[in-house]
PDB file of C-alpha atoms in Angstrom:
ATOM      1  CA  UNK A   1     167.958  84.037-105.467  1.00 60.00           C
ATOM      2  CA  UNK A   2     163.974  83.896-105.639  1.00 86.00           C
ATOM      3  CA  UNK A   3     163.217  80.054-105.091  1.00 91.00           C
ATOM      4  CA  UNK A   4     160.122  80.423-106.548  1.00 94.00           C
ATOM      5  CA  UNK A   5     161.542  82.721-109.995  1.00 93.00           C
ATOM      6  CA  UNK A   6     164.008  79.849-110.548  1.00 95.00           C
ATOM      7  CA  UNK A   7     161.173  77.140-109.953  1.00 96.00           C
ATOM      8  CA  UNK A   8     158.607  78.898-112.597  1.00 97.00           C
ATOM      9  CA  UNK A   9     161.260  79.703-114.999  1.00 97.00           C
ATOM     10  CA  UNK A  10     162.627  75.988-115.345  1.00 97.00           C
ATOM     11  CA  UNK A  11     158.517  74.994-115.885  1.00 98.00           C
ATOM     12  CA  UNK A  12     158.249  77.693-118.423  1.00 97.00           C
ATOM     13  CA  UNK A  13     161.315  76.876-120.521  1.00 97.00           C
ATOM     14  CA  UNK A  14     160.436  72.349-120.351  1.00 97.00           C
ATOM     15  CA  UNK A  15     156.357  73.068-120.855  1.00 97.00           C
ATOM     16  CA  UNK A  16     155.814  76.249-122.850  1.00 96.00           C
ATOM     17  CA  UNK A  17     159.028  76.294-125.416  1.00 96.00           C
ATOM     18  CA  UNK A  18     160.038  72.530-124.847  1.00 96.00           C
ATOM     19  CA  UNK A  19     163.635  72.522-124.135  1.00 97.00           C
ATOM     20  CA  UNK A  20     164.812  70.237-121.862  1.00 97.00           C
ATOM     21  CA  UNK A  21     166.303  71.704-118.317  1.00 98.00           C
ATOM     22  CA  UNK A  22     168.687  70.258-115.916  1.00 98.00           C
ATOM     23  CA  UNK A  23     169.483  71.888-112.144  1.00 97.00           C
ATOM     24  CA  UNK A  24     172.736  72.727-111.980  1.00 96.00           C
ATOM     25  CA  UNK A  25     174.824  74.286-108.717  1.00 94.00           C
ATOM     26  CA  UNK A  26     174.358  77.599-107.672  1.00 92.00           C
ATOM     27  CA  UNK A  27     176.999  80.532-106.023  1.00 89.00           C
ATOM     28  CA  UNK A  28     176.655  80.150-101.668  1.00 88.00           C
ATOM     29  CA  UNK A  29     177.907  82.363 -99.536  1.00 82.00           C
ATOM     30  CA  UNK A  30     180.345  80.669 -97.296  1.00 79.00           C
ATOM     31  CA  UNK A  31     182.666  83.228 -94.390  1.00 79.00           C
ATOM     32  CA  UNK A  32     182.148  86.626 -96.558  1.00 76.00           C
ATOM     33  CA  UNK A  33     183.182  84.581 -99.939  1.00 81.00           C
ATOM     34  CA  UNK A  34     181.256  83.384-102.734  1.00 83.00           C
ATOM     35  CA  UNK A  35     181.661  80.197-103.892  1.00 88.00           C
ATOM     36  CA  UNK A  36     180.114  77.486-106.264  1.00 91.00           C
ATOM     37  CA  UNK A  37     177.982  74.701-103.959  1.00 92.00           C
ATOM     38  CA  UNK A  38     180.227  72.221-106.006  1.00 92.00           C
ATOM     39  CA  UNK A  39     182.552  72.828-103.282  1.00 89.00           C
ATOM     40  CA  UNK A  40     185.436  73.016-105.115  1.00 91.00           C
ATOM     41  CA  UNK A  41     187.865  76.128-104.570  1.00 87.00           C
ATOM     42  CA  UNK A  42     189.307  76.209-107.868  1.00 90.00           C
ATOM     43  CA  UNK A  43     186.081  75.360-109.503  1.00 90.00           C
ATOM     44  CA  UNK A  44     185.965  76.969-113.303  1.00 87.00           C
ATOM     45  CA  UNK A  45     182.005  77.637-114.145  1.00 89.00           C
ATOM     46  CA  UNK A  46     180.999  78.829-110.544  1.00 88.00           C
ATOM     47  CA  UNK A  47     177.230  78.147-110.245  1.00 88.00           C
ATOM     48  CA  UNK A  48     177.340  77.102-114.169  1.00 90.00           C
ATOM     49  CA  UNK A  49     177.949  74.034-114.463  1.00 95.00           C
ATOM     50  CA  UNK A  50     175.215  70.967-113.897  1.00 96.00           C
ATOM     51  CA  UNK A  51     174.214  69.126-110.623  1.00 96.00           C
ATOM     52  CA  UNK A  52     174.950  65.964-111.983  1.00 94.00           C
ATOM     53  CA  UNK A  53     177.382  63.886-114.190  1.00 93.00           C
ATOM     54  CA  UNK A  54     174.233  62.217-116.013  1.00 95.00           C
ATOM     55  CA  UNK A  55     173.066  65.557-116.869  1.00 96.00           C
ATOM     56  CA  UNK A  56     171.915  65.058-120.734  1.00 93.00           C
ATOM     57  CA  UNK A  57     170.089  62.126-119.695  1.00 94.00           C
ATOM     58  CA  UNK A  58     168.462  63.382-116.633  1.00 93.00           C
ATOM     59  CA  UNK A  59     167.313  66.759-118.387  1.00 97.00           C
ATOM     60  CA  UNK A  60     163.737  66.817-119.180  1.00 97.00           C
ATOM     61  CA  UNK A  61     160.394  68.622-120.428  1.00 97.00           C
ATOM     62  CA  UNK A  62     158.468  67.404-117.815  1.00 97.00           C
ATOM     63  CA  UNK A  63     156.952  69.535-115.514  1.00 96.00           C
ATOM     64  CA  UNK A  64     156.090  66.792-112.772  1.00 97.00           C
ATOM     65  CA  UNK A  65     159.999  66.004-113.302  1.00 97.00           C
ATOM     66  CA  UNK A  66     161.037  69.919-113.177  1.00 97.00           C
ATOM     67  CA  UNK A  67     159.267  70.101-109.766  1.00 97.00           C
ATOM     68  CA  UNK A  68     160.624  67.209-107.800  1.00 97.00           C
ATOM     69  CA  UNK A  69     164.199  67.974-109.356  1.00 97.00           C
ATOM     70  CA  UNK A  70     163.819  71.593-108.284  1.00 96.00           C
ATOM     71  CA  UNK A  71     162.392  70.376-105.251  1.00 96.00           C
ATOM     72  CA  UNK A  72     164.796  68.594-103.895  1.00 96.00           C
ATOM     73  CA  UNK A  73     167.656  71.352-105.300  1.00 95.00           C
ATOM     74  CA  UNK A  74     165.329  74.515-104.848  1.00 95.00           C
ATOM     75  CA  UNK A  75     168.721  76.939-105.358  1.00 94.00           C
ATOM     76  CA  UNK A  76     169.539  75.347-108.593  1.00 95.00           C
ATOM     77  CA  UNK A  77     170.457  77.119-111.497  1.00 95.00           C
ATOM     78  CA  UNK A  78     169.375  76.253-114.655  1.00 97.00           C
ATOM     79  CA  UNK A  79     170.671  74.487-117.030  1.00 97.00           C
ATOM     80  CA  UNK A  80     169.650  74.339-120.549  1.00 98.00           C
ATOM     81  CA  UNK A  81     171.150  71.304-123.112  1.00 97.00           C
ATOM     82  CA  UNK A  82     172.066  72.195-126.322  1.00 97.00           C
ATOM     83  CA  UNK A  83     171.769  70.343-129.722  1.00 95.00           C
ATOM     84  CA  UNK A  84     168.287  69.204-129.231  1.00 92.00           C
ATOM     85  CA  UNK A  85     166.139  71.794-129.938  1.00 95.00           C
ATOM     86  CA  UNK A  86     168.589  74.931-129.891  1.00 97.00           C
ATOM     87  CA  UNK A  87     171.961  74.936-130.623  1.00 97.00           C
ATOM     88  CA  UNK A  88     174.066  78.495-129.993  1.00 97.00           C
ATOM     89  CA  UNK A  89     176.599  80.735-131.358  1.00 97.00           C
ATOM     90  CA  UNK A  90     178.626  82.173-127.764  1.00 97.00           C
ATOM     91  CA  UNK A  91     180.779  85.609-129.085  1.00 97.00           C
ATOM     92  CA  UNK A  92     181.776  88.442-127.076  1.00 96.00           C
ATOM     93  CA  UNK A  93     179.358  90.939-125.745  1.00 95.00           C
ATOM     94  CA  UNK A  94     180.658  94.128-127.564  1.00 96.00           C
ATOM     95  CA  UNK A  95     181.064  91.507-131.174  1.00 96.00           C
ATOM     96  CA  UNK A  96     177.126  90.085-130.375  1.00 96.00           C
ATOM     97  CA  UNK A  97     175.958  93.793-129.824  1.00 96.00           C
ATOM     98  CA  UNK A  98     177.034  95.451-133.259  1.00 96.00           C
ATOM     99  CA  UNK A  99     175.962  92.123-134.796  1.00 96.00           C
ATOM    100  CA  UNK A 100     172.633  91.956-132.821  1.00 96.00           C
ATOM    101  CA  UNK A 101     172.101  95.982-134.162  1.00 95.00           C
ATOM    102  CA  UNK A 102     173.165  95.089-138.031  1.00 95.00           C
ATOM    103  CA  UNK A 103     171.007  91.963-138.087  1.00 95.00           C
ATOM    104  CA  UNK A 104     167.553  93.396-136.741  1.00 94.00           C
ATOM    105  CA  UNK A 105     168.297  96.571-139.175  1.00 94.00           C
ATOM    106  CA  UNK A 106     168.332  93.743-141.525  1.00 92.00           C
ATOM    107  CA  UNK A 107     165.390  92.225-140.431  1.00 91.00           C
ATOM    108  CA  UNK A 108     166.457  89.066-139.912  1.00 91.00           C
ATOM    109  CA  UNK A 109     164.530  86.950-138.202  1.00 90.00           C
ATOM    110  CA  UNK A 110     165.965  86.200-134.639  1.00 96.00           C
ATOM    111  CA  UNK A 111     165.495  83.492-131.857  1.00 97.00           C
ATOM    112  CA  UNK A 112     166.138  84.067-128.089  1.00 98.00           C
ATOM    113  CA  UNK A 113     169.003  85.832-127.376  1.00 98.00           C
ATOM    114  CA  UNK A 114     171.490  85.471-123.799  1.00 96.00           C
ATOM    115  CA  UNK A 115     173.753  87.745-122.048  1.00 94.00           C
ATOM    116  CA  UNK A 116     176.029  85.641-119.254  1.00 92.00           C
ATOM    117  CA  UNK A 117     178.040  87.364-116.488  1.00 86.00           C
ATOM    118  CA  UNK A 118     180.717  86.124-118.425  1.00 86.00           C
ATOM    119  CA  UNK A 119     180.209  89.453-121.041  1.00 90.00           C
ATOM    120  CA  UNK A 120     178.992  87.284-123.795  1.00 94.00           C
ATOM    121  CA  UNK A 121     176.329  87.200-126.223  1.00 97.00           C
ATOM    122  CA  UNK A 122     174.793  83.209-127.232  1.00 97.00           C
ATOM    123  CA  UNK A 123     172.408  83.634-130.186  1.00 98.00           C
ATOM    124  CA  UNK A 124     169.708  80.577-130.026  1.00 98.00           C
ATOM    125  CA  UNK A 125     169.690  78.697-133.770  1.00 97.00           C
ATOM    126  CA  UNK A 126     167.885  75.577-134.906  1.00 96.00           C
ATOM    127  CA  UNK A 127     170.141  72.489-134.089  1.00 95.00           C
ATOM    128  CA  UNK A 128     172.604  70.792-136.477  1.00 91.00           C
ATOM    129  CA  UNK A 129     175.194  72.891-137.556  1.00 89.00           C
ATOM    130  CA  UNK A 130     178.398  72.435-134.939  1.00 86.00           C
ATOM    131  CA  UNK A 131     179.975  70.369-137.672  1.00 87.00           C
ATOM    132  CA  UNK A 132     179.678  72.920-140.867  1.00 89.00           C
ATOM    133  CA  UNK A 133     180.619  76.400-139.223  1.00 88.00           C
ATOM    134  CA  UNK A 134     184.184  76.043-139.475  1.00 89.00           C
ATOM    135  CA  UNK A 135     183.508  75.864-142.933  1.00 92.00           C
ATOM    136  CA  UNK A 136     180.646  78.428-142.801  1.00 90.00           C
ATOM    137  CA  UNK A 137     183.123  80.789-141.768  1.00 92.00           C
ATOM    138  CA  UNK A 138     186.206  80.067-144.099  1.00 92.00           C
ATOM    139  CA  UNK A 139     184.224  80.855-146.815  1.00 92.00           C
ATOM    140  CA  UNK A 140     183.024  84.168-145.519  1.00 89.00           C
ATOM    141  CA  UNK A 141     186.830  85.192-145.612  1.00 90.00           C
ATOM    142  CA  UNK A 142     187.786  84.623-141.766  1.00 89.00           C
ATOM    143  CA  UNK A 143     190.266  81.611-140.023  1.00 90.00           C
ATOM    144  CA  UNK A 144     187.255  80.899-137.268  1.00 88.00           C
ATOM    145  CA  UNK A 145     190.740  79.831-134.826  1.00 88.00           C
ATOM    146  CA  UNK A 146     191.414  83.419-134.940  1.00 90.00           C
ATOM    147  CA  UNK A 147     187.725  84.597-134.166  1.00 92.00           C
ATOM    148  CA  UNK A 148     186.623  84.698-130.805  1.00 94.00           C
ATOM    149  CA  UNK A 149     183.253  82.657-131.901  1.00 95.00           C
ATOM    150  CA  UNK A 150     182.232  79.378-130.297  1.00 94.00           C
ATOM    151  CA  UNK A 151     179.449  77.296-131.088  1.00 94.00           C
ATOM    152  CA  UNK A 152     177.885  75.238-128.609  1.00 95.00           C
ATOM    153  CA  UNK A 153     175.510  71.482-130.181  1.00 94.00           C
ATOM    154  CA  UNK A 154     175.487  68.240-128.537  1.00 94.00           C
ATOM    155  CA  UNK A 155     177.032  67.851-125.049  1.00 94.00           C
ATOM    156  CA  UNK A 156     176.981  71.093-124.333  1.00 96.00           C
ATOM    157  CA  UNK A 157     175.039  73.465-122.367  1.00 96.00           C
ATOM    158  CA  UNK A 158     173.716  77.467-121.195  1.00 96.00           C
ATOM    159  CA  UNK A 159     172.846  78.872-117.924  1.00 95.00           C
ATOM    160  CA  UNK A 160     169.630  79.835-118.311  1.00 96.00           C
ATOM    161  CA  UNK A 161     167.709  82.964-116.062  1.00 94.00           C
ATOM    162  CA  UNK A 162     167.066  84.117-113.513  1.00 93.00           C
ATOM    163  CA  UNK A 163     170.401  81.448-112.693  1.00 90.00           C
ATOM    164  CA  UNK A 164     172.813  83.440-110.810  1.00 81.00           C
ATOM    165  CA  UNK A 165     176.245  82.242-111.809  1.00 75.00           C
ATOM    166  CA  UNK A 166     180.174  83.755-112.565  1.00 65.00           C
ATOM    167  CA  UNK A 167     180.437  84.526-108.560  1.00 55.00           C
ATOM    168  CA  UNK A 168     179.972  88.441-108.109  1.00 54.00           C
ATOM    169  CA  UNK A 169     179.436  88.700-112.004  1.00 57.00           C
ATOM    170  CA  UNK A 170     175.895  89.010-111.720  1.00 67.00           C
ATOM    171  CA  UNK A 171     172.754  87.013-113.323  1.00 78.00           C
ATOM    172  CA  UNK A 172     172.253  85.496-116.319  1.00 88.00           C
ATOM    173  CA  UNK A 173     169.632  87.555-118.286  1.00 93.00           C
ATOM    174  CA  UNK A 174     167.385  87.585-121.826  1.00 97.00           C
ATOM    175  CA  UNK A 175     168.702  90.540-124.431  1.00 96.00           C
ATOM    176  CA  UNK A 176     165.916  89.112-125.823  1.00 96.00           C
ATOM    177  CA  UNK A 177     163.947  86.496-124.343  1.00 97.00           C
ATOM    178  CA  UNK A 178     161.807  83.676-125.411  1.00 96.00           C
ATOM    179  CA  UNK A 179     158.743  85.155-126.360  1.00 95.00           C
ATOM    180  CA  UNK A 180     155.842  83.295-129.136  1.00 94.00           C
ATOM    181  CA  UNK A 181     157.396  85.809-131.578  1.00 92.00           C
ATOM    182  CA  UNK A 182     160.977  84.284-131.865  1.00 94.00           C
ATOM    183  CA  UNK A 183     159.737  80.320-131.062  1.00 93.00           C
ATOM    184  CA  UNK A 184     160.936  79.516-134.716  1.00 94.00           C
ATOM    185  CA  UNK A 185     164.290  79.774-134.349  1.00 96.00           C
ATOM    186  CA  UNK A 186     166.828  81.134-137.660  1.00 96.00           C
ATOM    187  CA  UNK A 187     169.317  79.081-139.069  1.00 95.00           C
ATOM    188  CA  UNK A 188     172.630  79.463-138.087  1.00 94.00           C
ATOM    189  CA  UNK A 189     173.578  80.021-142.092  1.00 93.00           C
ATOM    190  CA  UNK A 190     171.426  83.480-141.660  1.00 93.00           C
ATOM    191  CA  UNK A 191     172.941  84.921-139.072  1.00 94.00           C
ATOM    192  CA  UNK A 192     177.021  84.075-139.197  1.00 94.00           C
ATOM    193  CA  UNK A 193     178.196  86.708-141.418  1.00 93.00           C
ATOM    194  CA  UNK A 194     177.122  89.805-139.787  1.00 94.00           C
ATOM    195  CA  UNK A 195     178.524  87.668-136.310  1.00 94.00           C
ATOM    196  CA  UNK A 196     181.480  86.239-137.811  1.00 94.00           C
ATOM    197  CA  UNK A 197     182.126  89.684-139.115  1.00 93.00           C
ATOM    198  CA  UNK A 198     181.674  91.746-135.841  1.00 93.00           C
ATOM    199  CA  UNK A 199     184.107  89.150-134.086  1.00 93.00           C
ATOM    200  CA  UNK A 200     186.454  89.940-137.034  1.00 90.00           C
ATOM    201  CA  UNK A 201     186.247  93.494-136.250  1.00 82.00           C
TER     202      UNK A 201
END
């Protein structure tokens, strides 16, 4: 991984859209295997998950702070908190495809949008709504424990790019990236029924 991509894309994302970023542990190569640097063999988010246990509080917009964190941790991946100034709705990659096609036929207006080695989709949405999607989606016909739709607020977290992560899965990369176009991000209301309906399908 490019030291230097990683180190300028953490900056970006803390100074130029204000979310706060966090290093997390990265994929090493250790005797011809890959492995997270968390050490642990049967670790579950290989170079996804943060550095440190104090994550939330440690993450910042700071730019000073981004360097010296990245500094000392220059293979980091990066980790972005949600339910402060994003939160995210996580579905499958084929579901967040046909969804992603319906809603710009629609013209809906979209924020950034992520594709994980993991083969999903995580639409960015303004913050605030973890509690009222079940509901959200009950009334739009669907059981959301039988849709394969997550939502991810407070105390939870996305890999951001150019974070390599998932072990031979590949980078994490922008289907549509943070651009001055998409810095006001849609509310989550706007955009679950064409997702909650291409999960359903």
């Amino acid at each position: 991984m490019d030291r230097e991509a990683l180190l300028a894309a953490a900056i970006r994302y803390a100074e130029d859209r204000h979310w706060q970023v966090a290093p997390g542990h990265h994929l090493v190569r250790r005797d011809a295997r890959v492995l997270c640097s968390c050490g642990r063999l049967d670790c579950t988010r290989p170079g996804a998950h943060p550095l440190s246990s104090d994550w939330a509080v440690e993450a910042t917009t700071s730019g000073v702070r981004v360097r010296q964190l990245w500094g000392a941790h220059p293979d980091a991946s990066i980790i972005l908190p949600a339910g402060r100034m994003f939160d995210v709705i996580d579905v499958p990659e084929l579901a967040g495809c046909l969804a992603l096609a319906r809603l710009e036929r629609q013209g809906k207006q979209l924020g950034p949008v992520l594709s994980t080695p993991g083969r999903r989709l995580q639409f960015f949405v303004l913050p605030g709504m973890q509690k009222q999607l079940p509901d959200l989606v009950r009334r739009l016909g669907w059981k959301p424990e039988r849709l394969d739709l997550r939502y991810l607020g407070k105390g939870e977290y996305v890999v951001a790019p150019p974070s390599n992560a998932g072990l031979a899965l590949g980078a994490t990369h922008w289907v549509r990236p943070p651009v001055e176009a998409n810095r006001w991000l849609p509310d989550a209301r706007e955009l679950i029924a064409p997702i909650a309906y291409a999960c359903a399908r």
